[in-house]
Coordinates of C-alpha atoms and ligand atoms in Angstrom, one line a residue:
X1 CA 177.5 119.8 5.7
X2 CA 178.3 123.4 6.4
X3 CA 180.8 122.8 9.4
X4 CA 181.2 127.4 9.9
X5 CA 177.3 125.9 11.3
X6 CA 177.9 123.6 13.6
X7 CA 177.5 125.6 16.2
X8 CA 173.8 125.3 15.9
X9 CA 174.4 121.2 16.3
X10 CA 176.6 120.6 19.1
X11 CA 178.3 122.0 21.9
X12 CA 181.7 121.9 21.9
X13 CA 182.7 119.0 24.4
X14 CA 185.6 120.8 25.5
X15 CA 185.0 124.2 27.5
X16 CA 188.6 124.9 26.3
X17 CA 187.8 123.6 22.6
X18 CA 185.6 125.8 22.3
X19 CA 186.4 128.5 19.4
X20 CA 184.8 130.9 21.6
X21 CA 188.0 130.6 24.5
X22 CA 190.5 131.6 21.6
X23 CA 188.3 134.1 21.0
X24 CA 188.1 132.8 17.6
X25 CA 185.6 133.3 15.0
X26 CA 181.7 131.3 15.4
X27 CA 182.4 127.4 13.5
X28 CA 186.2 126.6 13.6
X29 CA 186.8 123.6 14.1
X30 CA 189.7 121.0 13.7
X31 CA 189.5 118.9 10.8
X32 CA 193.1 116.7 11.5
X33 CA 196.7 116.7 12.6
X34 CA 199.8 115.7 11.8
X35 CA 203.2 115.7 13.8
X36 CA 202.9 119.3 14.9
X37 CA 200.6 120.7 13.4
X38 CA 196.5 121.1 12.8
X39 CA 194.7 121.7 9.9
X40 CA 191.6 124.4 10.6
X41 CA 188.0 124.0 8.9
X42 CA 190.0 127.1 6.8
X43 CA 192.1 124.3 4.8
X44 CA 194.9 125.4 6.2
X45 CA 197.8 124.2 8.4
X46 CA 198.3 125.5 11.8
X47 CA 202.0 125.3 14.1
X48 CA 199.7 123.5 17.3
X49 CA 201.6 124.7 20.8
X50 CA 198.3 123.8 22.7
X51 CA 198.3 120.3 21.9
X52 CA 194.8 119.6 22.3
X53 CA 195.2 120.9 26.3
X54 CA 198.3 119.2 27.0
X55 CA 197.2 115.6 25.7
X56 CA 198.5 115.3 22.5
X57 CA 202.6 114.3 24.1
X58 CA 204.2 112.3 21.0
X59 CA 202.4 114.9 17.1
X60 CA 199.3 113.8 16.6
X61 CA 198.9 111.0 14.6
X62 CA 202.4 109.3 15.4
X63 CA 203.2 106.8 12.8
X64 CA 204.3 104.2 16.0
X65 CA 201.2 105.2 17.7
X66 CA 198.8 105.0 14.9
X67 CA 200.4 101.3 14.1
X68 CA 199.8 100.3 17.3
X69 CA 196.1 101.5 17.9
X70 CA 194.9 100.5 15.0
X71 CA 196.2 96.9 15.2
X72 CA 194.8 96.2 18.3
X73 CA 191.6 98.4 16.9
X74 CA 191.1 96.0 14.5
X75 CA 190.9 93.0 17.1
X76 CA 187.7 94.7 18.5
X77 CA 186.9 96.1 21.6
X78 CA 184.8 96.7 24.4
X79 CA 184.9 92.8 25.0
X80 CA 182.4 91.2 27.1
X81 CA 185.0 89.9 29.6
X82 CA 188.2 92.4 30.0
X83 CA 190.9 92.7 28.1
X84 CA 193.7 91.1 28.4
X85 CA 195.6 94.7 27.3
X86 CA 194.0 96.1 30.8
X87 CA 196.8 93.6 32.2
X88 CA 199.5 93.9 29.7
X89 CA 199.3 97.5 30.1
X90 CA 199.2 97.9 33.7
X91 CA 202.1 95.9 34.1
X92 CA 203.6 98.3 32.1
X93 CA 202.3 101.8 33.7
X94 CA 203.6 99.6 37.9
X95 CA 206.8 99.2 36.4
X96 CA 207.2 102.9 35.2
X97 CA 206.0 103.9 38.0
X98 CA 207.3 101.7 40.5
X99 CA 210.3 102.5 40.2
X100 CA 210.4 106.2 39.3
X101 CA 207.8 107.4 42.2
X102 CA 209.4 107.5 46.1
X103 CA 207.8 104.8 48.5
X104 CA 206.4 103.0 45.6
X105 CA 207.4 99.3 44.2
X106 CA 206.0 97.4 40.8
X107 CA 204.8 94.7 42.6
X108 CA 202.8 96.8 45.4
X109 CA 201.1 99.0 43.2
X110 CA 197.9 98.4 41.1
X111 CA 196.2 100.5 38.6
X112 CA 192.6 101.3 38.1
X113 CA 191.3 102.6 34.2
X114 CA 188.6 105.1 33.4
X115 CA 188.7 107.2 30.1
X116 CA 189.2 111.6 32.1
X117 CA 191.0 112.6 34.2
X118 CA 187.7 113.5 36.1
X119 CA 186.7 109.5 36.1
X120 CA 190.0 109.0 37.9
X121 CA 190.2 111.8 40.3
X122 CA 186.7 111.2 40.9
X123 CA 187.9 107.5 41.7
X124 CA 190.0 108.8 43.9
X125 CA 187.9 110.5 46.2
X126 CA 185.6 108.1 46.6
X127 CA 188.1 105.6 47.4
X128 CA 189.7 107.9 49.7
X129 CA 186.3 108.9 51.7
X130 CA 185.8 105.2 51.9
X131 CA 188.8 104.0 53.5
X132 CA 189.2 107.1 55.6
X133 CA 186.0 107.6 56.4
X134 CA 185.9 110.5 56.8
X135 CA 184.3 113.4 54.4
X136 CA 186.1 116.8 53.7
X137 CA 188.1 116.7 50.5
X138 CA 190.9 119.9 50.8
X139 CA 192.6 121.5 47.2
X140 CA 195.2 124.1 47.0
X141 CA 194.8 127.1 45.5
X142 CA 191.5 125.9 44.3
X143 CA 192.7 123.9 41.9
X144 CA 191.0 122.3 39.0
X145 CA 190.4 118.5 39.3
X146 CA 187.6 118.1 36.6
X147 CA 184.2 118.0 36.1
X148 CA 182.6 116.4 38.7
X149 CA 179.9 117.7 41.4
X150 CA 182.7 117.5 44.4
X151 CA 184.9 119.2 42.2
X152 CA 182.6 122.1 40.8
X153 CA 180.9 122.7 43.9
X154 CA 183.5 125.2 45.5
X155 CA 183.4 127.9 41.8
X156 CA 180.5 129.9 41.8
X157 CA 177.7 129.4 40.5
X158 CA 177.6 125.5 40.3
X159 CA 174.7 125.2 38.7
X160 CA 173.2 121.9 39.2
X161 CA 175.5 120.7 41.6
X162 CA 173.7 120.8 44.8
X163 CA 174.6 123.7 47.0
X164 CA 175.3 121.4 50.1
X165 CA 178.8 119.3 48.3
X166 CA 180.4 122.6 48.6
X167 CA 180.4 122.5 52.4
X168 CA 182.7 119.3 52.1
X169 CA 185.1 120.9 49.8
X170 CA 187.8 123.0 51.3
X171 CA 190.4 125.4 49.2
X172 CA 193.3 126.0 51.2
X173 CA 196.3 128.5 50.1
X174 CA 199.5 127.5 49.1
X175 CA 201.8 130.2 49.9
X176 CA 201.3 130.2 53.8
X177 CA 202.8 127.7 56.3
X178 CA 201.0 124.1 55.5
X179 CA 202.2 122.8 58.4
X180 CA 199.5 125.3 59.6
X181 CA 196.4 123.4 58.6
X182 CA 193.6 121.7 60.9
X183 CA 192.8 119.2 58.4
X184 CA 191.7 116.5 60.4
X185 CA 188.7 115.9 59.5
X186 CA 189.6 115.5 56.1
X187 CA 189.9 112.2 54.2
X188 CA 191.8 113.5 51.7
X189 CA 194.6 116.7 50.2
X190 CA 194.4 116.5 46.2
X191 CA 197.3 118.5 44.9
X192 CA 198.4 119.2 41.0
X193 CA 202.2 120.4 41.0
X194 CA 200.8 123.9 39.5
X195 CA 203.0 125.5 36.5
X196 CA 205.6 127.1 38.6
X197 CA 208.0 124.7 41.2
X198 CA 207.0 124.3 44.6
X199 CA 208.9 125.9 48.0
X200 CA 210.9 123.1 48.6
X201 CA 209.4 122.0 51.5
X202 CA 206.2 122.2 50.7
X203 CA 206.0 118.6 49.6
X204 CA 207.8 116.7 52.6
X205 CA 205.3 119.4 55.6
X206 CA 201.9 117.9 53.0
X207 CA 203.2 114.5 53.3
X208 CA 204.4 114.6 57.4
X209 CA 200.2 117.0 57.2
X210 CA 199.0 113.8 55.7
X211 CA 200.3 111.4 57.8
X212 CA 200.0 113.2 61.5
X213 CA 196.3 113.4 60.7
X214 CA 194.9 110.4 58.9
X215 CA 194.8 112.6 55.3
X216 CA 195.2 110.3 51.9
X217 CA 197.8 112.7 49.4
X218 CA 196.4 112.6 46.3
X219 CA 198.6 113.7 43.6
X220 CA 196.5 114.4 40.1
X221 CA 199.3 114.1 37.4
X222 CA 196.0 114.6 34.6
X223 CA 198.9 117.3 33.1
X224 CA 202.2 117.0 34.8
X225 CA 201.8 112.8 34.3
X226 CA 204.1 111.9 32.1
X227 CA 205.7 115.5 31.0
X228 CA 207.3 116.5 34.1
X229 CA 208.8 113.2 33.6
X230 CA 208.1 109.6 33.0
X231 CA 207.1 109.4 36.2
X232 CA 205.2 112.7 36.5
X233 CA 205.7 115.7 38.8
X234 CA 206.8 112.8 41.6
X235 CA 209.2 112.2 39.9
X236 CA 210.9 114.8 39.7
X237 CA 210.2 116.8 43.0
X238 CA 210.4 113.4 45.2
X239 CA 207.0 113.0 46.6
X240 CA 204.9 110.6 48.3
X241 CA 201.5 110.3 47.2
X242 CA 199.2 107.8 48.3
X243 CA 197.0 107.7 45.4
X244 CA 198.2 109.5 41.8
X245 CA 195.6 110.6 38.8
X246 CA 197.0 110.3 35.2
X247 CA 195.5 111.4 32.3
X248 CA 195.3 113.3 28.8
X249 CA 199.7 112.2 27.4
X250 CA 198.1 109.0 28.8
X251 CA 197.0 108.3 25.6
X252 CA 198.1 111.2 23.4
X253 CA 194.8 112.1 22.4
X254 CA 192.5 108.7 23.2
X255 CA 190.9 108.8 26.4
X256 CA 192.5 107.0 28.7
X257 CA 193.2 107.6 32.4
X258 CA 194.5 105.9 35.5
X259 CA 194.2 105.8 38.8
X260 CA 197.3 104.5 40.8
X261 CA 198.4 103.2 43.9
X262 CA 198.6 100.9 46.7
X263 CA 197.1 97.1 46.5
X264 CA 196.1 97.7 50.1
X265 CA 194.0 100.5 49.4
X266 CA 192.8 99.5 45.4
X267 CA 191.6 96.1 46.8
X268 CA 188.4 98.3 48.2
X269 CA 187.7 98.4 44.8
X270 CA 186.8 94.8 44.6
X271 CA 186.0 93.9 48.2
X272 CA 182.5 92.1 48.1
X273 CA 181.1 95.4 48.9
X274 CA 183.2 97.1 47.2
X275 CA 183.5 100.8 46.5
X276 CA 181.5 101.1 43.7
X277 CA 183.1 102.7 40.0
X278 CA 182.3 101.1 36.9
X279 CA 182.0 102.0 33.6
X280 CA 181.4 100.5 30.1
X281 CA 184.6 101.9 28.7
X282 CA 186.7 102.4 30.8
X283 CA 190.0 98.9 30.0
X284 CA 188.2 99.3 26.6
X285 CA 191.0 97.9 23.6
X286 CA 191.5 101.4 22.5
X287 CA 192.3 103.0 25.5
X288 CA 194.3 100.4 26.2
X289 CA 196.7 99.9 23.3
X290 CA 197.1 103.7 23.4
X291 CA 197.8 103.9 26.7
X292 CA 201.0 101.1 26.1
X293 CA 201.7 102.7 22.8
X294 CA 202.5 106.1 24.8
X295 CA 204.3 104.2 27.7
X296 CA 206.7 102.6 25.6
X297 CA 207.3 106.2 24.0
X298 CA 208.3 108.0 27.3
X299 CA 211.6 107.4 28.5
X300 CA 214.5 110.1 30.0
X301 CA 215.5 110.7 26.8
X302 CA 211.9 111.4 25.1
X303 CA 211.8 114.0 28.5
X304 CA 214.9 116.0 27.7
X305 CA 214.3 116.6 23.5
X306 CA 210.7 118.0 24.5
X307 CA 212.4 119.6 27.5
X308 CA 215.0 121.5 25.5
X309 CA 212.7 122.6 23.1
X310 CA 210.8 124.1 25.7
X311 CA 213.5 126.4 27.2
X312 CA 213.7 127.5 23.5
X313 CA 210.3 128.0 23.0
X314 CA 210.1 130.3 26.4
X315 CA 213.3 132.1 26.0
X316 CA 212.4 132.9 22.6
X317 CA 209.0 134.1 23.6
X318 CA 210.8 136.1 26.2
X319 CA 213.1 137.9 24.0
X320 CA 209.3 138.7 21.9
X321 CA 208.9 140.7 25.0
X322 CA 206.0 138.2 26.4
X323 CA 206.0 137.4 30.1
X324 CA 205.9 133.4 30.4
X325 CA 206.5 131.3 33.5
X326 CA 206.3 127.5 34.4
X327 CA 208.2 124.9 32.8
X328 CA 209.8 123.9 29.7
X329 CA 207.0 120.9 28.9
X330 CA 204.8 123.3 30.1
X331 CA 204.7 127.5 30.6
X332 CA 201.9 129.4 30.4
X333 CA 201.5 132.9 28.7
X334 CA 201.1 135.8 31.4
X335 CA 199.4 138.8 30.0
X336 CA 198.7 142.1 31.1
X337 CA 195.3 142.4 29.6
X338 CA 192.5 140.5 27.9
X339 CA 193.0 142.6 24.8
X340 CA 196.5 141.8 24.1
X341 CA 196.1 138.2 24.7
X342 CA 193.5 138.5 22.1
X343 CA 195.6 139.9 19.7
X344 CA 198.4 138.0 20.4
X345 CA 196.2 134.4 20.2
X346 CA 194.5 135.6 17.1
X347 CA 197.6 137.9 15.4
X348 CA 199.6 134.5 15.7
X349 CA 196.5 132.8 14.3
X350 CA 196.1 135.0 11.3
X351 CA 200.6 133.6 11.0
X352 CA 199.6 130.0 10.8
X353 CA 200.1 129.5 14.4
X354 CA 198.1 128.6 17.2
X355 CA 199.1 130.1 20.8
X356 CA 197.0 129.8 24.2
X357 CA 197.7 131.5 27.7
X358 CA 199.5 127.1 28.4
X359 CA 201.1 126.3 25.9
X360 CA 202.7 122.5 25.8
X361 CA 205.4 120.9 23.7
X362 CA 204.8 117.3 22.2
X363 CA 207.3 115.4 20.5
X364 CA 207.2 116.7 17.1
X365 CA 208.0 120.2 18.0
X366 CA 211.8 121.0 16.6
X367 CA 213.7 124.4 17.0
X368 CA 212.3 125.2 13.3
X369 CA 208.8 125.2 14.9
X370 CA 210.4 127.2 18.2
X371 CA 212.2 130.2 15.6
X372 CA 209.6 130.4 13.6
X373 CA 207.5 130.7 16.2
X374 CA 209.3 132.7 17.6
X375 CA 209.6 135.1 14.7
X376 CA 205.6 135.2 14.5
X377 CA 205.3 136.7 18.2
X378 CA 208.2 139.4 17.1
X379 CA 206.7 140.7 15.0
X380 CA 203.0 140.6 16.7
X381 CA 204.5 141.9 20.2
X382 CA 205.6 144.9 17.0
X383 CA 202.3 145.5 15.5
X384 CA 201.0 145.6 19.4
X385 CA 203.2 148.5 20.6
X386 CA 203.0 150.3 17.6
X387 CA 198.9 150.3 18.0
X388 CA 196.8 153.0 19.7
X389 CA 194.7 152.2 22.5
X390 CA 191.2 153.1 20.0
X391 CA 193.7 150.3 17.4
X392 CA 194.0 147.3 19.8
X393 CA 190.0 147.8 20.9
X394 CA 188.5 147.9 17.5
X395 CA 191.5 145.3 16.5
X396 CA 190.7 142.5 19.0
X397 CA 185.9 143.2 19.0
X398 CA 184.5 140.3 19.0
X399 CA 187.8 138.5 20.1
X400 CA 188.1 138.8 23.6
X401 CA 188.5 134.8 24.3
X402 CA 185.9 133.5 27.3
X403 CA 187.8 132.1 30.1
X404 CA 186.3 129.9 32.6
X405 CA 189.7 128.7 33.8
X406 CA 190.4 131.3 35.7
X407 CA 193.8 130.7 37.6
X408 CA 195.1 128.0 35.0
Ligands
PMP1 N1 192.7 117.4 37.1 C1 193.3 117.9 36.0 C2 195.0 119.2 36.9 C3 193.3 119.0 35.1 O1 193.9 120.3 33.7 C4 191.6 118.6 34.3 C5 191.9 118.8 32.8 N2 192.3 119.6 32.4 C6 191.3 117.3 35.2 C7 191.5 116.7 36.0 C8 189.8 116.7 33.9 O2 190.5 116.3 33.2 P1 189.2 115.4 32.5 O3 189.6 116.7 31.1 O4 189.9 114.9 31.2 O5 187.9 114.8 32.5

């Protein structure tokens, strides 16, 4: 197979993984990964700080994880009746979240498994509309919640989505006093804890706004879950959600997602006339094994470890002259121009390092990896400073990353 010609055969499954989103040559693809490294189709290893868009929390091809997933895969997958492992894994999940999320307890919760973050957020939206009997959904600061019609309808031009959908989705700015919003017609407000810390009163005010207006509060923890803390952003900020959506890190790169909420709501999925959400791959043995293995590994000690590596990552890149914001486990490099971004990402790649605007830490990253990255970043920034504007333009010609997620 000519791997350089794969663009002709397959549209990359994820926009952010597309070589164009990196500004890399057409046909750039990944062959395999081990620990903190991924081998691209030039057969060279790259130190990877993007961690499969935040999904790879343990490191690639982690021995204990792989062993557990493969052991379960060998027992067959996709049975004709729900897998026992669905129940076992749900029990583990509610035990973690029930103890760590404000207002939740293990006995009050139920889980609905999915494969993608979009599965979880879309189930949450459908459930909220069914429970409240209302149609409108509020998102915060135009946040991204997946590729479903309801979610992308407000993005221009939302090709292929019925325009009327956008009449039901509204974006609220986070910086205003949230208590002043009129959300009486809303079924739900869905929020992702963004890269930077919230105003201290934000979540308390949001909770009262929801309570006063009969609105469900959905936390989108697809990125933050099992990363900001074992109990996600809800644990870190003491948030009291009605429903929570998890994905990404929950499967360490294997597709699995979950919607978790109080039994009173979740029971709507199995009424005689249920809220209809169902899919052949949901709850399959491999995904369940992956979630199970991740849940066995993520604890406070694990989070502290990735946090301390991430702190050094942010500090070091700052010393190299980059503007880095966010959390140790999930940070964002702010570039003042697309040209600088293109130069930095491509030059770091030349040095065997994959960094992008959003970066993440996984359990395989070490302080040595940080040191190597900071040295490379310092060298890259010095090169940049020594170049004229014409040289910068020439150097980045055809390498400007194609950006879809402008606010991420
Ligand atoms: N919510 C958030 C906050 C996300 O960042 C994403 C994807 N990056 C999703 C939902 C959708 O997840 P998926 O791509 O797995 O469908």
